[in-house]
Tab-separated table of C-alpha atoms and ligand atoms in Angstrom:
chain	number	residue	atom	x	y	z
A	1241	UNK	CA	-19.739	45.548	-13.112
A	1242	UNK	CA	-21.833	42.434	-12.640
A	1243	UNK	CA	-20.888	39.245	-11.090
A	1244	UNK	CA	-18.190	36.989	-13.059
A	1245	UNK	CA	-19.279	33.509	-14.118
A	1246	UNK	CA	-15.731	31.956	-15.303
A	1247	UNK	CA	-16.420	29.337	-17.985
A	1248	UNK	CA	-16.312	25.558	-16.889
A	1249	UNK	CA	-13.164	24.765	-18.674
A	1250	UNK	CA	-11.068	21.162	-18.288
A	1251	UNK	CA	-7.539	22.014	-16.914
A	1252	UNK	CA	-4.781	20.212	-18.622
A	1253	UNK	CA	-2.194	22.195	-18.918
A	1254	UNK	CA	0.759	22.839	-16.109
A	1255	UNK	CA	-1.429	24.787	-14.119
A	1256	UNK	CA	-3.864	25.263	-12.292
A	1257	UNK	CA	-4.995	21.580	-12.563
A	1258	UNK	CA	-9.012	21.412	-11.705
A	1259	UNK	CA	-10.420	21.889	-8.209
A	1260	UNK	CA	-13.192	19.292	-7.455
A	1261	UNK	CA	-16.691	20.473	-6.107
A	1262	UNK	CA	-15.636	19.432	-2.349
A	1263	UNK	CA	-12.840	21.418	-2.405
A	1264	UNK	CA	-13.845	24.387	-3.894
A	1265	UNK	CA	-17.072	23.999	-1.409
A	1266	UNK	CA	-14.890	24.323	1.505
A	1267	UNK	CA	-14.088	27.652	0.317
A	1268	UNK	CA	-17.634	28.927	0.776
A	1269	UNK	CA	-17.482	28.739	4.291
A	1270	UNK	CA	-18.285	30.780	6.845
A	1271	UNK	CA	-15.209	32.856	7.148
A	1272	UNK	CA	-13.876	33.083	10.925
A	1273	UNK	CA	-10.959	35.309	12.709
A	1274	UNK	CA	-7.186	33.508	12.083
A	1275	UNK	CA	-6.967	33.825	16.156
A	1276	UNK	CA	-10.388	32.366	16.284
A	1277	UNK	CA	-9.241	28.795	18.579
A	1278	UNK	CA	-10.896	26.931	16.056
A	1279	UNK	CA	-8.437	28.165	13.577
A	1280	UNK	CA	-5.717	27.030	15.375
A	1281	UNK	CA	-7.039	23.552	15.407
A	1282	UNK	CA	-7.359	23.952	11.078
A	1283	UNK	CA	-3.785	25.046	11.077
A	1284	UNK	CA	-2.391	22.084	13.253
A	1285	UNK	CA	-4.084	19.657	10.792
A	1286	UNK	CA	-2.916	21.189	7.859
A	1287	UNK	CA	0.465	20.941	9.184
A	1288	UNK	CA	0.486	17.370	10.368
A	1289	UNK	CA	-1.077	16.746	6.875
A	1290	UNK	CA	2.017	18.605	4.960
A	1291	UNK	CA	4.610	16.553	7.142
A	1292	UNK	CA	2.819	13.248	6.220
A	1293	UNK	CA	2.370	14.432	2.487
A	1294	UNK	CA	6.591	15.563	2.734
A	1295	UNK	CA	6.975	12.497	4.232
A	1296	UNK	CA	9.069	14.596	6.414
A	1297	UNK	CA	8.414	14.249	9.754
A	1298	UNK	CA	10.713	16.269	11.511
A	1299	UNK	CA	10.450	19.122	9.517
A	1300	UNK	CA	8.562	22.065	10.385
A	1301	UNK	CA	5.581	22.424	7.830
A	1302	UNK	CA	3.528	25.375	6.808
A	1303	UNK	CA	1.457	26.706	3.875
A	1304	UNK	CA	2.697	30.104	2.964
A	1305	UNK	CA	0.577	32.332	1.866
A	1306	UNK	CA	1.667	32.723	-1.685
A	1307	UNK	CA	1.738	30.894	-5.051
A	1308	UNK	CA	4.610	28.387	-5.428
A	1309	UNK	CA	7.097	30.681	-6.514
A	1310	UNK	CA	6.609	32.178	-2.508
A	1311	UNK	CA	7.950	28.711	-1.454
A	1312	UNK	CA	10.924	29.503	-3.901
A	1313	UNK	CA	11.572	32.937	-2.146
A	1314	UNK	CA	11.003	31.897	1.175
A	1315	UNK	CA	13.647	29.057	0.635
A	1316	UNK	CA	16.299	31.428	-1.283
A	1317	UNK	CA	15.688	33.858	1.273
A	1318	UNK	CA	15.935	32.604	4.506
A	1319	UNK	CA	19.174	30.454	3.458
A	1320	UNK	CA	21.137	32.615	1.856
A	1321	UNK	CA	22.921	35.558	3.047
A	1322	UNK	CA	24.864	38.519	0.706
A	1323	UNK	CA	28.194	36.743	-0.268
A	1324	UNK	CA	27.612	33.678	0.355
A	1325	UNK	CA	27.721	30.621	-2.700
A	1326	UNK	CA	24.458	28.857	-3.831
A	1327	UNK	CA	24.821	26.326	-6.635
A	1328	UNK	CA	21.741	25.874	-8.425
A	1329	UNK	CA	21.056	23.278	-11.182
A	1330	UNK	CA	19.066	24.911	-14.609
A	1331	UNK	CA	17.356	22.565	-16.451
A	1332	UNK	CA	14.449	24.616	-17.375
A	1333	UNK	CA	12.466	27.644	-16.691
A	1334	UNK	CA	11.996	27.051	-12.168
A	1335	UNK	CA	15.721	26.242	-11.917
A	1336	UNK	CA	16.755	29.739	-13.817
A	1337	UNK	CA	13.881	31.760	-11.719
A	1338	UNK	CA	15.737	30.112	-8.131
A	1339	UNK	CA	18.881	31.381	-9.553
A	1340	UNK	CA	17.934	34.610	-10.059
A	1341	UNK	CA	16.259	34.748	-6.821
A	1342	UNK	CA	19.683	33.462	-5.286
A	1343	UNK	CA	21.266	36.572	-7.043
A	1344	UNK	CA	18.381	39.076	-5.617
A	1345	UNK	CA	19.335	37.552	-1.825
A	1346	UNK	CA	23.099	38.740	-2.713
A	1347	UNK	CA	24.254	35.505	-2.865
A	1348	UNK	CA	27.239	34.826	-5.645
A	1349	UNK	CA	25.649	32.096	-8.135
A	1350	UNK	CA	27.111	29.152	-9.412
A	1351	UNK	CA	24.532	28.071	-12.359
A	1352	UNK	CA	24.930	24.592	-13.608
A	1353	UNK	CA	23.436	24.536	-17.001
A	1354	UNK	CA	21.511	21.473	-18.396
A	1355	UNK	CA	19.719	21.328	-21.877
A	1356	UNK	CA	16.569	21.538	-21.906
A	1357	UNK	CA	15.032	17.943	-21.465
A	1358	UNK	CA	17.628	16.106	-19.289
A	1359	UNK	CA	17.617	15.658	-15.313
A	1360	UNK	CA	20.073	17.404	-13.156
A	1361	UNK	CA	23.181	15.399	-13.534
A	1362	UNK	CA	24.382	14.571	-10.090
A	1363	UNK	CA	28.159	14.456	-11.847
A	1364	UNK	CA	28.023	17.794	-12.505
A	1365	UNK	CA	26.427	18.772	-9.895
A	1366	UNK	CA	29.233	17.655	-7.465
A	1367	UNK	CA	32.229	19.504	-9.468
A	1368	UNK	CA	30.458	22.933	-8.901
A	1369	UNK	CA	30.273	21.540	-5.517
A	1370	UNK	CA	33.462	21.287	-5.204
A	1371	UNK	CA	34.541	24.412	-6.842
A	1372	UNK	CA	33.899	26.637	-3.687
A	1373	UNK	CA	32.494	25.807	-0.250
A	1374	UNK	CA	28.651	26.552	-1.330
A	1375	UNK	CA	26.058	27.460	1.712
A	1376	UNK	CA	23.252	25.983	-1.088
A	1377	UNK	CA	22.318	23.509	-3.773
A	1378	UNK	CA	18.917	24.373	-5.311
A	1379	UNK	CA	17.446	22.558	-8.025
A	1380	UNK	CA	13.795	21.376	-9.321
A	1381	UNK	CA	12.743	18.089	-8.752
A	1382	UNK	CA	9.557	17.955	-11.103
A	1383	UNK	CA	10.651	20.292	-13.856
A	1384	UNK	CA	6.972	21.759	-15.407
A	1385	UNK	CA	8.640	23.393	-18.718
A	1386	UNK	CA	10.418	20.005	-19.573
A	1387	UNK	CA	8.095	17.613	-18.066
A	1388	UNK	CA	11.412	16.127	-16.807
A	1389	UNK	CA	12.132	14.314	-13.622
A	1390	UNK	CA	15.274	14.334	-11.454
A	1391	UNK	CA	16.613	12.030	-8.732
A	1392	UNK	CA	16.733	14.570	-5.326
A	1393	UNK	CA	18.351	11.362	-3.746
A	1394	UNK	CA	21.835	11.527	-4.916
A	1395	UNK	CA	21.941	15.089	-5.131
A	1396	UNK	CA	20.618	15.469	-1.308
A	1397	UNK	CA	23.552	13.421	-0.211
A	1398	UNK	CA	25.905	15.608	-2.506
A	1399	UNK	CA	24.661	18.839	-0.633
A	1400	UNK	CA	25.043	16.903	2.996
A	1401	UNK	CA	28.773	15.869	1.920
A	1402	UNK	CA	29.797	19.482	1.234
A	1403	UNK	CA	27.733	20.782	3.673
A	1404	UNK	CA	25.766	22.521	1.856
A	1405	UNK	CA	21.742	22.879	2.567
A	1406	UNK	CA	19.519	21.298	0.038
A	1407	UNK	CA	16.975	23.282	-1.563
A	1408	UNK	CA	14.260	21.216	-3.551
A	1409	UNK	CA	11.492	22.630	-5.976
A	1410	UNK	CA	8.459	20.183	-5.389
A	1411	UNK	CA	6.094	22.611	-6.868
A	1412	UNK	CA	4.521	20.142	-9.458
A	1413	UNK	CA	6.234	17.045	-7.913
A	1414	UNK	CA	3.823	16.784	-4.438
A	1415	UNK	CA	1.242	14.071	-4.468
A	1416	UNK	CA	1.797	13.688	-8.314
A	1417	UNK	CA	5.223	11.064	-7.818
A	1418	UNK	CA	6.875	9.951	-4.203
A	1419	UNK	CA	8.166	12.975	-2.647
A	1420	UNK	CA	10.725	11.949	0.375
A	1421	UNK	CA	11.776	14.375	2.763
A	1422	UNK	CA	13.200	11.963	5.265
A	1423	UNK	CA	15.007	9.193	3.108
A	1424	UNK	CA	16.124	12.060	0.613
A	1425	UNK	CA	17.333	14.108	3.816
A	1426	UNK	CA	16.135	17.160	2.054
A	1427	UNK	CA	16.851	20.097	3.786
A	1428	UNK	CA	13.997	22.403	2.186
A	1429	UNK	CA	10.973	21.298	0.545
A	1430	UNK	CA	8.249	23.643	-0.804
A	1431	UNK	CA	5.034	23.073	-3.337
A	1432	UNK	CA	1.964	24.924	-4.491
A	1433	UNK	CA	-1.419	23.931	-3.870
A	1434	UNK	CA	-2.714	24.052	-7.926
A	1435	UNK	CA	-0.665	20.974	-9.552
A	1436	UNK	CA	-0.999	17.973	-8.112
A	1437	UNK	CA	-3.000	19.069	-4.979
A	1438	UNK	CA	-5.479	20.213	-6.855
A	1439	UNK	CA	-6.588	23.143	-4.095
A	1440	UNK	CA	-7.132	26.670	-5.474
A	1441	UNK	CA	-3.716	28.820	-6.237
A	1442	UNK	CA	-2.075	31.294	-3.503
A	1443	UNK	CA	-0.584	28.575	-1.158
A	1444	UNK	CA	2.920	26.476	-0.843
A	1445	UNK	CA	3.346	24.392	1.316
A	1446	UNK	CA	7.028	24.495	3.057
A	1447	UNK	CA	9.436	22.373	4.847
A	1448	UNK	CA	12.604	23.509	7.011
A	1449	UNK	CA	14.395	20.731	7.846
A	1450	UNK	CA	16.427	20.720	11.062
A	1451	UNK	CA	20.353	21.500	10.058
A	1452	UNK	CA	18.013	24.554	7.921
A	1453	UNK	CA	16.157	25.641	10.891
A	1454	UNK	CA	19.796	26.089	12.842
A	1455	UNK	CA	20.989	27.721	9.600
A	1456	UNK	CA	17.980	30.497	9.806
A	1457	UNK	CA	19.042	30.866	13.646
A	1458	UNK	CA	22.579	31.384	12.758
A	1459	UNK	CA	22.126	33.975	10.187
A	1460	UNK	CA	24.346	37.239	11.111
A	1461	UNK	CA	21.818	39.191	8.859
A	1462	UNK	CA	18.395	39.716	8.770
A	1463	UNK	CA	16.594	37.545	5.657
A	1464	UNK	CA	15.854	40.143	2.787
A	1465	UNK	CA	11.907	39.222	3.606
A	1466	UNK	CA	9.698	40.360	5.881
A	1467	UNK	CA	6.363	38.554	5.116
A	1468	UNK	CA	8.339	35.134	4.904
A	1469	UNK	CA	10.767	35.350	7.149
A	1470	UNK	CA	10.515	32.012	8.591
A	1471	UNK	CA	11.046	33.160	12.693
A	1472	UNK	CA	8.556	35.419	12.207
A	1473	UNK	CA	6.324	33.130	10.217
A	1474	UNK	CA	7.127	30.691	12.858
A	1475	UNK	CA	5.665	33.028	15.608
A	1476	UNK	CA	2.168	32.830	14.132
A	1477	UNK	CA	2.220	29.110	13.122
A	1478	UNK	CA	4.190	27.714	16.104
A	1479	UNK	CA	2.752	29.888	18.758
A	1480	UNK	CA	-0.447	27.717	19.771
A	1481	UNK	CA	-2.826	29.829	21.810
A	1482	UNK	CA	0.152	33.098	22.573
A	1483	UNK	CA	0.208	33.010	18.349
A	1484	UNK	CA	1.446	36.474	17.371
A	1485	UNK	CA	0.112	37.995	14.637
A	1486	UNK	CA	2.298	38.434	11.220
A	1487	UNK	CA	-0.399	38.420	8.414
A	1488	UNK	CA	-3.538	37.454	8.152
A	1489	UNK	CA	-3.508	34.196	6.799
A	1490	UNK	CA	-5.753	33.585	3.526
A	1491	UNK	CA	-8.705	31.530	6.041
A	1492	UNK	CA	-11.162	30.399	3.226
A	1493	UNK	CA	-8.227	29.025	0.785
A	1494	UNK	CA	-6.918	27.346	4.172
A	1495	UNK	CA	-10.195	25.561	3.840
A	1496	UNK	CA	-9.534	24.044	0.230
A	1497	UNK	CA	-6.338	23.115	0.925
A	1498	UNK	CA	-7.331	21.312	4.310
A	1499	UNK	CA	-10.288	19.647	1.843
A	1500	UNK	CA	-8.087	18.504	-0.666
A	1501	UNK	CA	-5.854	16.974	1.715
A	1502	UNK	CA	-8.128	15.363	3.464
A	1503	UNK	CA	-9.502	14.070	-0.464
A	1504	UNK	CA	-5.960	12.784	-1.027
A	1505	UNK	CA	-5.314	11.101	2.567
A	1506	UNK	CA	-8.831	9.014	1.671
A	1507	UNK	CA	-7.378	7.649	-1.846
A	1508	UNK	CA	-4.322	6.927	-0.776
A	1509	UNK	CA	-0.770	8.141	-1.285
A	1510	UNK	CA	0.306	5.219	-3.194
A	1511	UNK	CA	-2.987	4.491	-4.889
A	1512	UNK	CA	-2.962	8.862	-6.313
A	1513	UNK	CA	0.684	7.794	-7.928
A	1514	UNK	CA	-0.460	5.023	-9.309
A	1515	UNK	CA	-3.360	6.898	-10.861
A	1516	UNK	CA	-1.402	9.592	-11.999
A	1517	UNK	CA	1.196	6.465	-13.898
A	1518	UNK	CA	-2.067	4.853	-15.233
A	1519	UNK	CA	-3.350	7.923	-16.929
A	1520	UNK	CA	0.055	8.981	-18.135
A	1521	UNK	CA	0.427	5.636	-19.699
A	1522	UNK	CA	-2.589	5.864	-21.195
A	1523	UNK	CA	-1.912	9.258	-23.045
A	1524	UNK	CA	1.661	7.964	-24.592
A	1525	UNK	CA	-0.584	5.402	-25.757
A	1526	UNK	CA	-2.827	6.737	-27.421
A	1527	UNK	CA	-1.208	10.129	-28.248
A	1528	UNK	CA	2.290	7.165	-30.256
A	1529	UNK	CA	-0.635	5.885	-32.279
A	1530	UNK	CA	-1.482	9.337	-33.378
A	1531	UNK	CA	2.436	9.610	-34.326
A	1532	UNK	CA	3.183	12.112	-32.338
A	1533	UNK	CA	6.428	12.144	-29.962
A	1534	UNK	CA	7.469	12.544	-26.705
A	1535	UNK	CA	10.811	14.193	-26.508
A	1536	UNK	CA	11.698	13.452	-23.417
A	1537	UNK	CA	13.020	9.963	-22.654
A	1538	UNK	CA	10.306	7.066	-20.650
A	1539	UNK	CA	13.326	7.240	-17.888
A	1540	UNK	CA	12.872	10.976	-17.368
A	1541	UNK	CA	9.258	11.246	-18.102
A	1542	UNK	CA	6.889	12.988	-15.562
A	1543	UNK	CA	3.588	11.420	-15.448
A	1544	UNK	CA	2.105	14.813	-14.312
A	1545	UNK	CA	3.666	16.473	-17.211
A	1546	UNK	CA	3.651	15.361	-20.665
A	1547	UNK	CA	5.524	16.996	-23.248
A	1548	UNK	CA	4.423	16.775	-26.987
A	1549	UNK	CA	6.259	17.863	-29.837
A	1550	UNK	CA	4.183	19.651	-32.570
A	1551	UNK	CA	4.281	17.756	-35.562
A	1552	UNK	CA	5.820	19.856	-38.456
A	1553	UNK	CA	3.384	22.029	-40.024
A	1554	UNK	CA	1.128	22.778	-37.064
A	1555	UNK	CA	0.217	25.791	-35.808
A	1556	UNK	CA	0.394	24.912	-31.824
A	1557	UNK	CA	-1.238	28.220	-30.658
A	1558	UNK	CA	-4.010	27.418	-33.087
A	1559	UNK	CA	-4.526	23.984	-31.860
A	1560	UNK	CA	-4.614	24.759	-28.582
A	1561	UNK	CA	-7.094	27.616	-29.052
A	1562	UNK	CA	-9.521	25.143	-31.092
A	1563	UNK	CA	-8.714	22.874	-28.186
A	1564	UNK	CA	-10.592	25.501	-25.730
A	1565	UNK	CA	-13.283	26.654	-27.699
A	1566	UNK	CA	-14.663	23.421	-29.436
A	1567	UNK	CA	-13.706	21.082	-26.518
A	1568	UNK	CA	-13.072	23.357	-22.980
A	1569	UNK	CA	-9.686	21.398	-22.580
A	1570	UNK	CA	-6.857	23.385	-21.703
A	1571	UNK	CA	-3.714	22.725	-22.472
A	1572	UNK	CA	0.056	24.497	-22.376
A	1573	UNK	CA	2.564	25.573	-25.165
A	1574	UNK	CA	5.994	25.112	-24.449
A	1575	UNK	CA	8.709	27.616	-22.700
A	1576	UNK	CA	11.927	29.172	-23.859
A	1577	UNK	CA	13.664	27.216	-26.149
A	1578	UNK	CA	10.636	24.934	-26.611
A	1579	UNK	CA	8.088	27.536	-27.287
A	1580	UNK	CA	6.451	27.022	-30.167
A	1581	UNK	CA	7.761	23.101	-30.416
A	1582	UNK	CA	6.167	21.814	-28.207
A	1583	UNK	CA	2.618	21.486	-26.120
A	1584	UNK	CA	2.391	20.268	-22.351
A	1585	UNK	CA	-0.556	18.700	-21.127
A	1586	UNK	CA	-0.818	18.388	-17.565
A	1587	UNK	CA	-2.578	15.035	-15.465
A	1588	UNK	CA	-2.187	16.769	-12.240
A	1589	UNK	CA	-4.434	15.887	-9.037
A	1590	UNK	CA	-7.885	16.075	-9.885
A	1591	UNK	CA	-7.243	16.125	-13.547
A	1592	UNK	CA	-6.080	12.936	-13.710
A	1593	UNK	CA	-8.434	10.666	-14.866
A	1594	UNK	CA	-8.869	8.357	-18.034
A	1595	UNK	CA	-12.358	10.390	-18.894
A	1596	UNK	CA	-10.017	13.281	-19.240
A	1597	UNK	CA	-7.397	11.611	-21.430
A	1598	UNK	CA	-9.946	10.407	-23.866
A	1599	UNK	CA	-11.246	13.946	-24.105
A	1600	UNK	CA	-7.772	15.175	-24.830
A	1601	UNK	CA	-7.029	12.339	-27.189
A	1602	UNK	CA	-10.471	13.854	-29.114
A	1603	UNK	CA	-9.466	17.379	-28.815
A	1604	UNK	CA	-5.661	16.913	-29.798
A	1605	UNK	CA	-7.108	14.761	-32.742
A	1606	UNK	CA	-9.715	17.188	-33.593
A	1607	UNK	CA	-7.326	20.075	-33.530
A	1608	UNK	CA	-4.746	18.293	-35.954
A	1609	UNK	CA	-7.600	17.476	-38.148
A	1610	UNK	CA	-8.521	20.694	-38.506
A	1611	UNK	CA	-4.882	21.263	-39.888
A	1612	UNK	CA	-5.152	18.865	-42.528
A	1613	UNK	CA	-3.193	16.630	-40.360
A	1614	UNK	CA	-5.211	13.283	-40.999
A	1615	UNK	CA	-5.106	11.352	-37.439
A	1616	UNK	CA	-7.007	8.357	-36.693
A	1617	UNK	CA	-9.055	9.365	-33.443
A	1618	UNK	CA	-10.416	5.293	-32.708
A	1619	UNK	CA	-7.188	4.167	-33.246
A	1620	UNK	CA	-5.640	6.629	-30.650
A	1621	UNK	CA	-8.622	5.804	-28.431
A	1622	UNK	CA	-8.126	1.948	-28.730
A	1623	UNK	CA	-4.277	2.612	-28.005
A	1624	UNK	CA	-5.105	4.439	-24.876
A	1625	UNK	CA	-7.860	2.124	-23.469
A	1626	UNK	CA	-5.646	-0.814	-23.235
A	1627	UNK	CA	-3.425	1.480	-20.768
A	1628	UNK	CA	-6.387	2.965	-19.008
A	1629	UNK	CA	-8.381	0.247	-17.986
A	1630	UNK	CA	-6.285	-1.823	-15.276
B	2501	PLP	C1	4.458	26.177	-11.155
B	2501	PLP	C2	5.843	26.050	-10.657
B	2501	PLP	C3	6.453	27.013	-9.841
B	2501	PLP	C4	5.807	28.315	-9.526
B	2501	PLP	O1	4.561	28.180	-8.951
B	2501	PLP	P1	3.551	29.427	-9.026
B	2501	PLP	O2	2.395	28.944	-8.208
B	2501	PLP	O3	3.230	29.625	-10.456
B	2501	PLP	O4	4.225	30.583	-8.432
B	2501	PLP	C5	7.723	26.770	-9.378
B	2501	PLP	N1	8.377	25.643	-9.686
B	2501	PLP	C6	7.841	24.694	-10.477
B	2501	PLP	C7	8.604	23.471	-10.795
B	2501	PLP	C8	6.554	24.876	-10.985
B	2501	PLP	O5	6.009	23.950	-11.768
């Protein structure tokens, strides 16, 4: 054994997006008890920070400690009880893994299936609905293995005219595009720190909305969780100086997170979505003049999450790996039905800058190149500067 010295790589792909110096600083330190009072003042901030960043601001916030998928359990698990009916929407990879949570809570699953590439369609949505009183309606807002986007709006107010509770996957969504707790009237929100926040993985931030919090206290069985069972959780978070312990929260990636919050609160909501639009623009740009494609449509597109199809002939894996080795940009290959088709570069957080999309245009050229795919790198470069520059 002798220390580890990970490469410096650039992170494009859907995850982990890079961590800047300041936030990855925080980390180092000094590391102090979780009951320590000064603790508790790290943990209110973080909190009032999640609500502003949900824009929900009478929902309870937390980070649990986790990846995103522990937002997804917590969610699935507190809601839903054995029998009861969750419809969840599938249009990619996160929307099948919440309904096979939903199954592991005992609940009986209505899956709406989409193809991959389209938004949830509200239309459909509301006919499953209807179908058979449902407790839940989970779906992904910010689907990472389609790079789609779907409205939460209409399908919020679907879930509050059946009554059912509105679970929404905002994993790769938060601080990349608007997320709206409030105006959506979202019942649960939950992210991870590593896409668009740009913290260090092992944290999602959550949101229980009111009518969900008097769901939890009306449950006649105990959630099938003990480390996120939100009254619980609630005991350690909510408790001020009488906190209980329940786990020992992860202190030092409490830090990054609290750092890269702080980071985003100084640029600006509104001006880190307009980045993240501006850089995205720039890569269809340049990426069209190469000739390759976008398969997803500009109404659907995330600009967090850019989907590429391989042009015919390409060897994706072996573009990619060129990618890393020559260049130190990663990128993503596609999921499920789209492995193999397609590549996803991510502009997520700290990623997301025009220096990194003219690196990508170079490596993405470089690697087709090297397939006797003839590209013309200036060209692409050109393209994309027009969008960049603004
Ligand atoms: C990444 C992601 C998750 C899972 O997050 P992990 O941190 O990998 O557990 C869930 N939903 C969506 C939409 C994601 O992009």
């Amino acid at each position: 054994m002798k220390t580890f010295q990970p490469p410096r790589r650039v992170l494009l792909g859907p995850g982990p997006s890079d961590v800047s110096n300041r936030v990855l600083l925080a980390a180092a330190r000094p590391t102090i008890g979780h009951l320590d009072p000064a603790f508790i003042g790290l943990m209110d901030e973080i909190r009032a920070a999640l609500s502003r960043l949900f824009r929900a601001p009478h929902h309870a916030c937390l980070p649990l400690p986790g990846p995103g998928t522990a937002g997804m359990e917590a969610a699935i698990m507190n809601l839903l009880e054995p029998g009861q009916a969750a419809v969840i929407a599938i249009n990619g990879v996160f929307g099948r893994r919440m309904a096979e949570m939903a199954e592991r809570a005992g609940a009986e699953v209505i899956r709406v299936e989409h193809a991959m590439g389209e938004p949830v369609d509200p239309a459909r949505v509301e006919a499953a609905l209807w179908a058979r009183g449902a407790k839940v309606l989970g779906f992904v807002h910010a689907e990472t293995s389609t790079g789609v986007a779907s409205d939460p709006a209409p399908l919020c107010a679907l879930a509050r005219e059946h009554g059912a509770l509105s679970i929404v996957d905002c994993v790769t969504s938060l601080g990349g595009i608007p997320v709206e707790g409030a105006a959506w009237d979202a019942d649960v929100l939950y992210s991870g720190t590593q896409k668009c926040l740009s913290a260090p993985p092992g944290l999602a931030p959550f949101a229980l909305g009111p009518r969900a919090r008097e769901a939890v206290a009306a449950r006649k069985t105990k959630a099938r969780t003990w480390l996120y069972d939100f009254d619980l959780l609630m005991g350690y978070w909510d408790g001020g100086n009488g906190r209980a312990y329940h786990h020992t929260a992860p202190i030092n990636a409490l830090y990054s997170l609290h750092e890269a919050l702080v980071a985003l609160e100084e640029e600006g909501l509104e001006a880190a979505f307009a980045r993240h639009r501006r850089v995205h623009d720039g890569l269809v740009a340049g990426a069209e003049a190469m000739g390759l494609r976008f398969p997803v449509g500009p109404g659907a597109r995330l600009p967090q999450l850019n989907v590429i199809e391989v042009p015919a002939g390409v060897d994706e894996a072996k573009a990619r790996a060129l990618m890393l080795e020559r260049f130190g940009v990663e990128i993503g290959g596609g999921l499920a039905d789209w492995a193999g088709r397609v590549w996803r570069v991510g502009l997520m957080g700290a990623s997301a800058t025009p220096t990194n999309v003219r690196l990508l245009l170079e490596a993405l050229a470089g690697a087709l190149n090297a397939q006797g795919k003839a590209v013309d790198v200036q060209a692409a470069l050109d393209a994309a500067e027009t969008r960049l520059v603004s």
